[in-house]
Short mmCIF file of C-alpha atoms in Angstrom, two decimals:
data_model
loop_
_atom_site.label_atom_id
_atom_site.label_comp_id
_atom_site.label_asym_id
_atom_site.label_seq_id
_atom_site.Cartn_x
_atom_site.Cartn_y
_atom_site.Cartn_z
CA MET G 1 -0.34 -0.20 -0.16
CA SER G 2 1.36 3.39 -0.75
CA SER G 3 1.66 5.90 2.32
CA GLY G 4 1.49 8.61 -0.46
CA ASP G 5 5.49 9.81 0.29
CA PRO G 6 8.10 8.96 -2.07
CA LYS G 7 10.78 8.71 0.76
CA HIS G 8 8.74 5.04 1.78
CA ASP G 9 7.03 4.40 -0.37
CA LYS G 10 8.77 1.66 -3.33
CA ILE G 11 8.39 0.36 -6.41
CA ILE G 12 10.02 -3.01 -8.81
CA THR G 13 11.28 -1.66 -11.48
CA LEU G 14 13.95 -2.18 -14.13
CA ASN G 15 17.20 -2.40 -13.57
CA ILE G 16 17.82 0.13 -15.79
CA PRO G 17 21.75 0.14 -15.01
CA PHE G 18 22.35 -2.86 -15.07
CA TYR G 19 20.28 -3.31 -18.45
CA VAL G 20 22.09 -0.34 -20.13
CA LEU G 21 25.99 -2.01 -18.71
CA LEU G 22 24.83 -5.17 -20.61
CA GLN G 23 24.51 -3.51 -23.91
CA GLN G 24 27.04 -1.29 -23.29
CA ILE G 25 29.28 -4.87 -22.44
CA GLN G 26 28.64 -6.97 -25.90
CA GLY G 27 30.21 -5.08 -27.17
CA ILE G 28 33.41 -5.30 -25.59
CA LEU G 29 33.11 -9.13 -25.46
CA GLY G 30 32.81 -9.42 -28.90
CA GLY G 31 35.90 -8.38 -29.49
CA LEU G 32 37.90 -10.97 -26.54
CA ASN G 33 38.29 -14.28 -27.08
CA GLU G 34 36.35 -17.24 -24.50
CA ASP G 35 38.90 -17.55 -21.93
CA GLU G 36 38.82 -13.34 -21.45
CA ARG G 37 34.28 -13.85 -22.59
CA GLY G 38 34.88 -16.06 -19.45
CA LEU G 39 36.31 -13.77 -16.60
CA VAL G 40 34.28 -10.52 -17.30
CA LEU G 41 31.11 -12.72 -17.48
CA HIS G 42 32.18 -13.77 -14.28
CA LEU G 43 32.82 -9.73 -12.60
CA LEU G 44 29.31 -9.64 -13.87
CA GLU G 45 28.20 -12.82 -12.09
CA GLU G 46 30.27 -11.34 -8.92
CA ALA G 47 29.27 -7.73 -8.24
CA ARG G 48 25.44 -9.08 -8.98
CA LYS G 49 25.76 -11.69 -6.33
CA LEU G 50 28.33 -9.14 -3.64
CA SER G 51 25.35 -5.86 -4.67
CA GLY G 52 22.81 -8.37 -3.50
CA GLU G 53 20.35 -6.56 -6.97
CA GLY G 54 18.52 -9.78 -8.48
CA GLY G 55 19.09 -9.12 -12.46
CA LEU G 56 16.95 -7.23 -14.09
CA PHE G 57 14.47 -5.85 -11.62
CA THR G 58 14.89 -4.34 -8.67
CA GLU G 59 13.17 -2.81 -5.80
CA LEU G 60 14.50 0.65 -4.97
CA VAL G 61 12.53 3.82 -2.97
CA VAL G 62 10.13 6.27 -5.28
CA TYR G 63 12.81 8.77 -4.67
CA ASP G 64 15.69 7.28 -5.60
CA LEU G 65 14.61 6.31 -8.90
CA LEU G 66 13.37 9.72 -9.38
CA PHE G 67 16.34 12.24 -8.05
CA GLY G 68 19.43 9.09 -8.15
CA TYR G 69 21.30 6.77 -5.06
CA ASN G 70 24.46 5.58 -6.17
CA ASP G 71 23.76 1.28 -8.24
CA PRO G 72 25.72 -0.69 -5.70
CA LEU G 73 26.05 -2.53 -8.89
CA LEU G 74 27.68 -0.62 -10.95
CA VAL G 75 29.70 0.68 -8.04
CA TYR G 76 30.38 -3.43 -7.34
CA ILE G 77 31.41 -3.84 -11.53
CA ILE G 78 33.67 -0.40 -11.36
CA LYS G 79 36.05 -1.96 -8.04
CA ASP G 80 35.92 -5.24 -9.72
CA ILE G 81 37.59 -3.57 -13.23
CA GLU G 82 39.98 -1.65 -11.36
CA ALA G 83 41.66 -4.56 -9.65
CA LEU G 84 42.10 -6.42 -12.13
CA PRO G 85 45.89 -6.39 -13.00
CA ASP G 86 46.54 -4.74 -16.05
CA VAL G 87 49.48 -7.49 -17.67
CA LEU G 88 46.13 -9.54 -18.80
CA GLY G 89 46.19 -7.96 -21.85
CA ASP G 90 44.99 -3.63 -23.36
CA TRP G 91 41.65 -5.34 -23.85
CA VAL G 92 41.91 -5.14 -19.65
CA LYS G 93 42.88 -1.75 -19.82
CA LYS G 94 40.04 -0.76 -22.57
CA LEU G 95 37.76 -3.08 -19.89
CA LYS G 96 39.34 0.24 -17.61
CA THR G 97 38.94 2.73 -19.46
CA PHE G 98 35.47 1.86 -20.47
CA ALA G 99 34.27 1.66 -16.67
CA LYS G 100 36.24 5.56 -16.10
CA THR G 101 33.31 6.45 -18.22
CA ILE G 102 30.16 4.70 -15.39
CA ASN G 103 28.51 7.27 -12.91
CA PRO G 104 27.04 4.85 -10.49
CA LEU G 105 25.10 7.32 -9.29
CA PHE G 106 22.13 7.01 -10.84
CA GLY G 107 18.25 8.80 -11.44
CA LEU G 108 15.85 9.44 -14.44
CA GLU G 109 15.46 13.63 -12.50
CA ASN G 110 19.57 13.15 -12.06
CA VAL G 111 20.73 13.26 -15.29
CA THR G 112 18.99 17.36 -16.22
CA GLU G 113 20.76 16.70 -20.23
CA VAL G 114 17.94 18.06 -22.60
CA GLU G 115 19.59 16.57 -26.16
CA TYR G 116 22.76 18.46 -27.80
CA GLY G 117 24.28 19.96 -24.43
CA ASN G 118 20.49 21.28 -22.57
CA GLN G 119 19.57 21.67 -19.84
CA VAL G 120 16.81 22.06 -17.44
CA TYR G 121 16.03 22.30 -14.12
CA THR G 122 14.26 19.10 -12.88
CA GLY G 123 11.48 20.98 -10.02
CA LYS G 124 13.63 19.14 -7.05
CA ASP G 125 13.92 21.83 -4.87
CA ASP G 126 11.84 24.78 -6.58
CA ILE G 127 8.68 22.01 -7.81
CA SER G 128 7.54 26.47 -9.87
CA GLN G 129 10.88 26.08 -12.03
CA ILE G 130 10.32 22.37 -13.32
CA GLY G 131 10.93 21.98 -17.04
CA GLN G 132 12.67 25.00 -17.14
CA PHE G 133 15.76 25.95 -19.57
CA ILE G 134 18.99 26.31 -17.85
CA GLU G 135 20.58 25.92 -21.16
CA TRP G 136 19.81 25.59 -24.56
CA ASN G 137 22.00 24.29 -27.72
CA GLY G 138 25.36 24.88 -25.02
CA ASN G 139 24.07 28.55 -24.48
CA PHE G 140 22.23 29.82 -22.30
CA GLU G 141 21.47 33.03 -23.71
CA ILE G 142 19.75 33.35 -27.78
CA TYR G 143 22.59 35.23 -28.68
CA LYS G 144 24.44 33.15 -31.40
CA HIS G 145 20.88 33.03 -32.90
CA GLY G 146 18.20 34.61 -34.58
CA GLY G 147 19.96 37.94 -34.75
CA TRP G 148 17.99 39.43 -31.95
CA GLY G 149 18.64 42.32 -30.87
CA THR G 150 18.04 43.26 -27.20
CA PRO G 151 19.29 41.54 -24.03
CA ALA G 152 15.73 40.70 -23.54
CA ALA G 153 14.83 39.11 -26.78
CA LYS G 154 17.77 36.89 -26.46
CA MET G 155 16.92 36.16 -23.30
CA LEU G 156 16.71 31.72 -22.71
CA ASN G 157 12.97 31.36 -20.52
CA GLY G 158 10.64 28.93 -20.10
CA THR G 159 10.04 25.48 -21.07
CA ALA G 160 9.96 23.08 -24.15
CA GLY G 161 6.00 23.43 -24.00
CA PHE G 162 5.56 20.23 -23.37
CA ILE G 163 5.66 20.11 -19.41
CA PHE G 164 4.46 23.29 -16.71
CA PRO G 165 4.85 23.72 -13.67
CA PRO G 166 1.55 22.32 -11.43
CA GLY G 167 -1.27 24.62 -9.90
CA VAL G 168 -1.08 26.95 -13.05
CA LYS G 169 -4.43 29.80 -12.74
CA LYS G 170 -5.73 31.38 -15.48
CA GLY G 171 -4.40 34.18 -14.81
CA HIS G 172 -1.34 33.53 -15.08
CA ASN G 173 0.96 33.10 -18.62
CA VAL G 174 2.92 30.36 -19.19
CA THR G 175 6.70 30.52 -21.05
CA ALA G 176 8.63 28.44 -23.39
CA PHE G 177 11.03 28.41 -25.93
CA ILE G 178 10.53 27.99 -29.05
CA SER G 179 14.37 26.45 -31.03
CA GLU G 180 12.13 26.75 -34.34
CA LEU G 181 12.08 30.51 -34.07
CA TYR G 182 14.56 30.63 -31.95
CA ARG G 183 12.54 32.87 -29.15
CA SER G 184 11.25 32.95 -26.24
CA GLY G 185 7.41 33.45 -25.69
CA TYR G 186 5.01 33.00 -24.05
CA PHE G 187 1.17 31.99 -23.70
CA SER G 188 -1.93 32.92 -22.23
CA PHE G 189 -5.21 31.48 -21.22
CA THR G 190 -8.36 31.53 -24.14
CA GLU G 191 -10.65 27.91 -22.69
CA VAL G 192 -10.98 25.88 -20.57
CA LYS G 193 -11.46 22.81 -22.87
CA THR G 194 -12.90 18.93 -21.95
CA LEU G 195 -11.23 16.04 -22.30
CA TYR G 196 -12.43 12.96 -21.30
CA GLY G 197 -14.61 14.26 -18.25
CA ILE G 198 -11.25 16.41 -17.28
CA ASN G 199 -11.17 20.40 -17.50
CA LEU G 200 -8.65 21.54 -19.36
CA TYR G 201 -6.75 24.70 -19.70
CA ARG G 202 -6.15 26.01 -23.22
CA TYR G 203 -3.26 28.29 -23.28
CA ALA G 204 -2.34 30.07 -26.73
CA LEU G 205 0.86 32.76 -28.34
CA PRO G 206 -0.91 36.43 -27.85
CA GLY G 207 -1.34 38.88 -30.32
CA ASP G 208 1.16 41.25 -29.60
CA GLU G 209 3.96 38.46 -29.61
CA LEU G 210 3.68 38.26 -33.58
CA VAL G 211 3.83 41.90 -34.17
CA SER G 212 5.55 43.03 -36.71
CA ALA G 213 9.39 44.72 -37.16
CA ASN G 214 8.28 47.54 -37.96
CA GLN G 215 6.51 47.78 -35.35
CA ASP G 216 8.30 46.32 -31.91
CA PRO G 217 12.39 47.04 -33.35
CA GLY G 218 13.28 45.81 -30.42
CA PHE G 219 11.94 42.18 -32.10
CA TYR G 220 14.20 41.87 -34.53
CA ALA G 221 15.24 44.66 -35.64
CA ASN G 222 16.51 42.91 -39.33
CA GLY G 223 14.00 41.17 -40.43
CA PRO G 224 10.76 41.51 -42.80
CA ASN G 225 7.36 41.67 -41.13
CA GLY G 226 6.00 38.83 -39.02
CA VAL G 227 7.47 36.64 -37.05
CA LEU G 228 8.23 34.14 -40.30
CA ASN G 229 8.45 34.49 -43.95
CA LEU G 230 6.38 31.61 -45.18
CA THR G 231 6.94 32.98 -49.01
CA ALA G 232 8.89 30.62 -50.93
#
């Protein structure tokens, strides 16, 4: 029975670090002889026993799964690989190099990269910041793209547009970074929609966000009228 507390509730789930590790190890095993493969598989089995992990499925506290924990299986595997003597061959050096890339800290929300070096807030310390961009495409502001004319227009504000903080009220705007436009924009409440009996708030880009460059030169000092030039 759930207590409603993620720090106490437990869940049986796929042992993601172990599964990913097996996928990576397969690529290494292909270049080894039978004895070398046997040694690597023995290390994996011993690490599994010592860590107390059951294999592909494990029981975790929900909070740890979300925000990170030191996976005991990965900790033991790293130690075992580092203890291998180099005299066994170059494959051991390759295995040790691979072990250095393993981070025993695992959590679904602990990794903040979205893609291409993007970073977003997880909401762990402040739920109102969940999904907000910290860095996009390696940049902390939109200075390499778009040619925006003011510091405000270059700011990296909002989420990717598919997640917003809980408890948003009708009178509050929400912000999103629109990567196709290289620009952040805000969305205003327009109406309540019902889906399967659930009331949903619909937000849309307001008209003043679509003002032409002639009327709002600070938005895009060098471009044509409108947000996008759709002419072929």
